Amino acid sequence: GAVVSQHPSWVICKSGTSVKIECRSLDFQATTMFWYRQFPKQSLMLMATSNEGSKATYEQGVEKDKFLINHASLTLSTLTVTSAHPEDSSFYICSAPWRGGTEAFFGQGTRLTVV
Amino acid sequence: AQSVTQLDSQVPVFEEAPVELRCNYSSSVSVYLFWYVQYPNQGLQLLLKYLSGSTLVKGINGFEAEFNKSQTSFHLRKPSVHISDTAEYFCAVSEMNSGYSTLTFGKGTMLLVSP
């Protein structure tokens, strides 16, 4: 089946630095990818929709200047957390729809800890 | 707008006992329904989905779910659980005409299987 690979699986960074998370569709093309954020013991909240070749669409309340999304190719979307702060510490998960949108495959997630 | 309610945040059960994880949804349009499982610090894995047809859906690892339109429910069941089933389970819905662009998750139910 289709595979979505997310890297890194975990990262620790200092407050004020930036962190880039990659999401790749390994055996299919994804013109759209989704980025979710999950706080401890809570559900996944959609942050933004990444569109290949165009600007990402952000959900209400998500700072687009802080969470930069780039979808430069049909198999790669990146999320960059800029000037990270401890409150940005969370689990970030990407997903890509497949088969006309009736399925979605999720990356392994990235545990970000800002110290 | 759509919403998903998972009433039980945690369900403790003994090994080999049956289990039911409850999911109710609300939507003004027809929906697709999904159950995902998440193991610690990992992404989401699709257990099963309902798109159309038979209301009883069988998934991986011996799980099944039944779509009940009149009760707007999609409860997940397994007749005999294993220790390895211990994980977080998420119910999710998406609007039928928009696929994964409107995927909404419940808050999750932690299934705790003890010997």
mmCIF file of C-alpha atoms in Angstrom:
data_model
loop_
_atom_site.group_PDB
_atom_site.id
_atom_site.type_symbol
_atom_site.label_atom_id
_atom_site.label_comp_id
_atom_site.label_asym_id
_atom_site.label_seq_id
_atom_site.Cartn_x
_atom_site.Cartn_y
_atom_site.Cartn_z
ATOM 1 C CA GLY A 1 0.000 0.000 0.000
ATOM 2 C CA ALA A 2 0.878 3.653 -0.184
ATOM 3 C CA VAL A 3 3.446 4.975 2.237
ATOM 4 C CA VAL A 4 4.006 8.419 3.650
ATOM 5 C CA SER A 5 7.363 8.996 5.284
ATOM 6 C CA GLN A 6 7.891 11.777 7.794
ATOM 7 C CA HIS A 7 11.282 12.924 9.035
ATOM 8 C CA PRO A 8 12.596 13.436 11.645
ATOM 9 C CA SER A 9 10.637 11.281 14.064
ATOM 10 C CA TRP A 10 11.759 13.452 16.936
ATOM 11 C CA VAL A 11 13.706 16.666 17.385
ATOM 12 C CA ILE A 12 14.810 18.812 20.287
ATOM 13 C CA CYS A 13 15.665 22.416 19.555
ATOM 14 C CA LYS A 14 16.497 25.569 21.446
ATOM 15 C CA SER A 15 13.966 28.326 21.840
ATOM 16 C CA GLY A 16 14.249 30.832 19.011
ATOM 17 C CA THR A 17 15.581 28.430 16.414
ATOM 18 C CA SER A 18 13.745 26.987 13.419
ATOM 19 C CA VAL A 19 12.932 23.365 12.712
ATOM 20 C CA LYS A 20 12.014 21.778 9.384
ATOM 21 C CA ILE A 21 9.853 18.658 9.147
ATOM 22 C CA GLU A 22 9.607 16.726 5.890
ATOM 23 C CA CYS A 23 6.702 14.669 4.615
ATOM 24 C CA ARG A 24 7.199 12.464 1.564
ATOM 25 C CA SER A 25 4.816 10.285 -0.372
ATOM 26 C CA LEU A 26 7.014 7.340 -1.337
ATOM 27 C CA ASP A 27 5.065 5.540 -4.046
ATOM 28 C CA PHE A 28 2.390 7.939 -5.182
ATOM 29 C CA GLN A 29 2.027 11.574 -6.102
ATOM 30 C CA ALA A 30 0.316 13.861 -3.657
ATOM 31 C CA THR A 31 -0.829 17.225 -4.935
ATOM 32 C CA THR A 32 -2.298 17.836 -1.505
ATOM 33 C CA MET A 33 -0.934 17.074 1.925
ATOM 34 C CA PHE A 34 -2.311 17.897 5.325
ATOM 35 C CA TRP A 35 -0.459 18.939 8.468
ATOM 36 C CA TYR A 36 -1.908 18.152 11.881
ATOM 37 C CA ARG A 37 -0.877 18.992 15.394
ATOM 38 C CA GLN A 38 -1.602 16.781 18.353
ATOM 39 C CA PHE A 39 -1.249 17.886 21.964
ATOM 40 C CA PRO A 40 -0.807 15.239 24.671
ATOM 41 C CA LYS A 41 -3.908 13.148 25.196
ATOM 42 C CA GLN A 42 -5.841 15.174 22.641
ATOM 43 C CA SER A 43 -7.053 14.669 19.132
ATOM 44 C CA LEU A 44 -5.453 15.748 15.888
ATOM 45 C CA MET A 45 -6.167 19.286 14.838
ATOM 46 C CA LEU A 46 -5.744 20.257 11.216
ATOM 47 C CA MET A 47 -3.250 23.101 10.914
ATOM 48 C CA ALA A 48 -3.004 23.600 7.179
ATOM 49 C CA THR A 49 -3.493 22.113 3.754
ATOM 50 C CA SER A 50 -0.400 22.020 1.588
ATOM 51 C CA ASN A 51 -0.947 22.362 -2.168
ATOM 52 C CA GLU A 52 1.729 21.547 -4.720
ATOM 53 C CA GLY A 53 2.758 24.612 -6.643
ATOM 54 C CA SER A 54 0.620 27.059 -4.716
ATOM 55 C CA LYS A 55 0.233 28.608 -1.299
ATOM 56 C CA ALA A 56 -0.882 26.563 1.639
ATOM 57 C CA THR A 57 -4.289 27.050 3.190
ATOM 58 C CA TYR A 58 -4.165 27.620 6.934
ATOM 59 C CA GLU A 59 -6.874 26.877 9.456
ATOM 60 C CA GLN A 60 -8.213 29.656 11.605
ATOM 61 C CA GLY A 61 -5.880 30.537 14.433
ATOM 62 C CA VAL A 62 -2.756 29.041 12.853
ATOM 63 C CA GLU A 63 -0.011 31.605 12.255
ATOM 64 C CA LYS A 64 1.146 31.266 8.667
ATOM 65 C CA ASP A 65 4.331 33.212 9.334
ATOM 66 C CA LYS A 66 5.266 30.883 12.124
ATOM 67 C CA PHE A 67 4.407 27.616 10.441
ATOM 68 C CA LEU A 68 5.847 27.866 6.951
ATOM 69 C CA ILE A 69 4.688 25.233 4.500
ATOM 70 C CA ASN A 70 6.323 24.481 1.197
ATOM 71 C CA HIS A 71 5.049 21.910 -1.301
ATOM 72 C CA ALA A 72 7.637 22.162 -4.040
ATOM 73 C CA SER A 73 7.094 18.778 -5.667
ATOM 74 C CA LEU A 74 4.413 16.130 -6.011
ATOM 75 C CA THR A 75 6.075 13.958 -3.371
ATOM 76 C CA LEU A 76 7.377 16.397 -0.780
ATOM 77 C CA SER A 77 5.846 18.881 1.616
ATOM 78 C CA THR A 78 7.775 20.595 4.391
ATOM 79 C CA LEU A 79 6.656 22.312 7.562
ATOM 80 C CA THR A 80 9.078 24.770 9.126
ATOM 81 C CA VAL A 81 8.411 25.945 12.655
ATOM 82 C CA THR A 82 10.124 29.317 12.820
ATOM 83 C CA SER A 83 11.418 30.947 15.986
ATOM 84 C CA ALA A 84 10.191 27.994 18.001
ATOM 85 C CA HIS A 85 9.025 28.461 21.572
ATOM 86 C CA PRO A 86 8.276 25.882 24.269
ATOM 87 C CA GLU A 87 4.539 26.196 23.585
ATOM 88 C CA ASP A 88 5.198 24.891 20.061
ATOM 89 C CA SER A 89 6.266 21.579 21.556
ATOM 90 C CA SER A 90 3.858 19.026 20.198
ATOM 91 C CA PHE A 91 3.429 16.021 17.950
ATOM 92 C CA TYR A 92 3.136 16.990 14.291
ATOM 93 C CA ILE A 93 1.682 14.560 11.757
ATOM 94 C CA CYS A 94 1.300 14.855 8.008
ATOM 95 C CA SER A 95 -1.037 12.950 5.751
ATOM 96 C CA ALA A 96 -1.664 12.587 2.049
ATOM 97 C CA PRO A 97 -4.947 11.606 0.405
ATOM 98 C CA TRP A 98 -5.039 8.856 -2.189
ATOM 99 C CA ARG A 99 -7.515 7.189 -4.497
ATOM 100 C CA GLY A 100 -9.497 10.300 -5.216
ATOM 101 C CA GLY A 101 -9.584 11.271 -1.593
ATOM 102 C CA THR A 102 -11.258 8.154 -0.213
ATOM 103 C CA GLU A 103 -8.161 7.142 1.692
ATOM 104 C CA ALA A 104 -5.415 8.987 3.475
ATOM 105 C CA PHE A 105 -2.049 7.818 4.641
ATOM 106 C CA PHE A 106 -0.310 9.280 7.627
ATOM 107 C CA GLY A 107 3.330 9.848 8.340
ATOM 108 C CA GLN A 108 4.921 8.472 11.473
ATOM 109 C CA GLY A 109 4.741 11.842 13.176
ATOM 110 C CA THR A 110 7.403 14.175 14.568
ATOM 111 C CA ARG A 111 7.766 14.835 18.277
ATOM 112 C CA LEU A 112 9.048 18.401 18.624
ATOM 113 C CA THR A 113 10.416 19.534 21.964
ATOM 114 C CA VAL A 114 11.517 23.138 22.330
ATOM 115 C CA VAL A 115 13.732 23.862 25.323
ATOM 116 C CA ALA B 1 -19.776 21.666 9.947
ATOM 117 C CA GLN B 2 -19.239 18.226 11.363
ATOM 118 C CA SER B 3 -18.197 16.886 14.734
ATOM 119 C CA VAL B 4 -17.204 13.583 16.269
ATOM 120 C CA THR B 5 -17.831 12.500 19.838
ATOM 121 C CA GLN B 6 -15.974 9.681 21.493
ATOM 122 C CA LEU B 7 -17.623 9.508 24.887
ATOM 123 C CA ASP B 8 -15.052 7.261 26.533
ATOM 124 C CA SER B 9 -11.604 8.742 26.982
ATOM 125 C CA GLN B 10 -10.328 5.478 28.402
ATOM 126 C CA VAL B 11 -11.583 1.894 28.251
ATOM 127 C CA PRO B 12 -9.888 -0.690 30.470
ATOM 128 C CA VAL B 13 -10.511 -4.317 29.594
ATOM 129 C CA PHE B 14 -9.022 -7.711 30.342
ATOM 130 C CA GLU B 15 -7.309 -9.756 27.683
ATOM 131 C CA GLU B 16 -9.635 -11.979 25.613
ATOM 132 C CA ALA B 17 -12.684 -9.969 26.666
ATOM 133 C CA PRO B 18 -14.878 -8.242 24.069
ATOM 134 C CA VAL B 19 -14.712 -4.480 23.666
ATOM 135 C CA GLU B 20 -16.764 -1.710 22.105
ATOM 136 C CA LEU B 21 -15.445 1.795 21.530
ATOM 137 C CA ARG B 22 -18.212 4.276 20.927
ATOM 138 C CA CYS B 23 -18.320 6.967 18.272
ATOM 139 C CA ASN B 24 -21.126 9.354 17.420
ATOM 140 C CA TYR B 25 -20.983 12.008 14.773
ATOM 141 C CA SER B 26 -22.924 15.004 13.616
ATOM 142 C CA SER B 27 -23.007 16.353 10.078
ATOM 143 C CA SER B 28 -25.424 18.159 7.804
ATOM 144 C CA VAL B 29 -24.303 16.097 4.803
ATOM 145 C CA SER B 30 -23.487 12.479 4.079
ATOM 146 C CA VAL B 31 -20.136 11.368 5.424
ATOM 147 C CA TYR B 32 -17.398 8.803 5.169
ATOM 148 C CA LEU B 33 -16.438 7.227 8.498
ATOM 149 C CA PHE B 34 -13.089 5.924 9.693
ATOM 150 C CA TRP B 35 -11.375 4.364 12.657
ATOM 151 C CA TYR B 36 -7.651 4.829 13.154
ATOM 152 C CA VAL B 37 -5.272 3.359 15.709
ATOM 153 C CA GLN B 38 -2.254 5.171 17.084
ATOM 154 C CA TYR B 39 0.520 3.463 19.008
ATOM 155 C CA PRO B 40 2.746 5.629 21.253
ATOM 156 C CA ASN B 41 4.785 8.186 19.354
ATOM 157 C CA GLN B 42 3.628 6.866 16.020
ATOM 158 C CA GLY B 43 1.394 8.055 13.228
ATOM 159 C CA LEU B 44 -2.099 6.822 12.540
ATOM 160 C CA GLN B 45 -2.935 3.503 10.965
ATOM 161 C CA LEU B 46 -6.275 2.935 9.288
ATOM 162 C CA LEU B 47 -8.286 0.155 10.934
ATOM 163 C CA LEU B 48 -11.369 0.336 8.760
ATOM 164 C CA LYS B 49 -13.609 2.707 6.880
ATOM 165 C CA TYR B 50 -17.202 3.031 5.738
ATOM 166 C CA LEU B 51 -17.749 4.643 2.364
ATOM 167 C CA SER B 52 -21.001 3.026 1.230
ATOM 168 C CA GLY B 53 -22.738 -0.339 0.977
ATOM 169 C CA SER B 54 -22.917 -2.793 3.844
ATOM 170 C CA THR B 55 -23.189 -1.063 7.182
ATOM 171 C CA LEU B 56 -21.030 -3.691 8.879
ATOM 172 C CA VAL B 57 -17.415 -3.059 8.042
ATOM 173 C CA LYS B 58 -14.589 -5.428 8.838
ATOM 174 C CA GLY B 59 -11.088 -4.126 9.297
ATOM 175 C CA ILE B 60 -7.629 -5.257 10.232
ATOM 176 C CA ASN B 61 -6.604 -6.998 13.454
ATOM 177 C CA GLY B 62 -10.073 -8.502 13.953
ATOM 178 C CA PHE B 63 -11.867 -5.188 14.417
ATOM 179 C CA GLU B 64 -15.249 -4.357 12.934
ATOM 180 C CA ALA B 65 -17.607 -1.418 13.067
ATOM 181 C CA GLU B 66 -21.248 -0.849 12.270
ATOM 182 C CA PHE B 67 -22.621 2.292 10.698
ATOM 183 C CA ASN B 68 -26.001 3.267 12.118
ATOM 184 C CA LYS B 69 -27.379 6.218 10.227
ATOM 185 C CA SER B 70 -30.438 6.735 12.409
ATOM 186 C CA GLN B 71 -28.318 6.887 15.540
ATOM 187 C CA THR B 72 -25.418 8.635 13.764
ATOM 188 C CA SER B 73 -23.034 6.148 15.277
ATOM 189 C CA PHE B 74 -20.054 4.123 14.126
ATOM 190 C CA HIS B 75 -19.025 1.993 17.095
ATOM 191 C CA LEU B 76 -15.879 -0.121 16.913
ATOM 192 C CA ARG B 77 -15.926 -3.682 18.239
ATOM 193 C CA LYS B 78 -13.624 -6.609 18.755
ATOM 194 C CA PRO B 79 -14.843 -9.939 20.173
ATOM 195 C CA SER B 80 -11.574 -10.789 21.936
ATOM 196 C CA VAL B 81 -8.802 -8.291 22.597
ATOM 197 C CA HIS B 82 -5.083 -8.876 22.982
ATOM 198 C CA ILE B 83 -2.490 -7.047 25.019
ATOM 199 C CA SER B 84 -1.104 -5.714 21.747
ATOM 200 C CA ASP B 85 -4.382 -3.880 21.090
ATOM 201 C CA THR B 86 -3.458 -1.378 23.789
ATOM 202 C CA ALA B 87 -3.378 1.929 21.912
ATOM 203 C CA GLU B 88 -5.281 5.131 21.224
ATOM 204 C CA TYR B 89 -8.216 4.811 18.843
ATOM 205 C CA PHE B 90 -9.609 7.704 16.847
ATOM 206 C CA CYS B 91 -12.912 7.913 15.065
ATOM 207 C CA ALA B 92 -13.021 10.336 12.140
ATOM 208 C CA VAL B 93 -15.463 11.598 9.554
ATOM 209 C CA SER B 94 -15.172 13.429 6.293
ATOM 210 C CA GLU B 95 -17.817 14.961 4.121
ATOM 211 C CA MET B 96 -18.658 12.636 1.264
ATOM 212 C CA ASN B 97 -18.077 15.145 -1.467
ATOM 213 C CA SER B 98 -14.815 16.573 -0.218
ATOM 214 C CA GLY B 99 -12.839 13.535 0.845
ATOM 215 C CA TYR B 100 -9.983 14.135 3.177
ATOM 216 C CA SER B 101 -10.056 17.880 3.008
ATOM 217 C CA THR B 102 -12.631 17.933 5.779
ATOM 218 C CA LEU B 103 -11.443 15.049 7.936
ATOM 219 C CA THR B 104 -12.512 15.647 11.531
ATOM 220 C CA PHE B 105 -11.257 13.519 14.399
ATOM 221 C CA GLY B 106 -12.773 12.639 17.736
ATOM 222 C CA LYS B 107 -10.724 13.147 20.885
ATOM 223 C CA GLY B 108 -9.682 9.529 20.973
ATOM 224 C CA THR B 109 -10.256 6.564 23.264
ATOM 225 C CA MET B 110 -7.369 4.904 25.019
ATOM 226 C CA LEU B 111 -7.870 1.140 25.073
ATOM 227 C CA LEU B 112 -5.994 -0.440 27.965
ATOM 228 C CA VAL B 113 -5.787 -4.217 27.815
ATOM 229 C CA SER B 114 -4.473 -5.966 30.892
ATOM 230 C CA PRO B 115 -3.686 -9.654 31.464
#
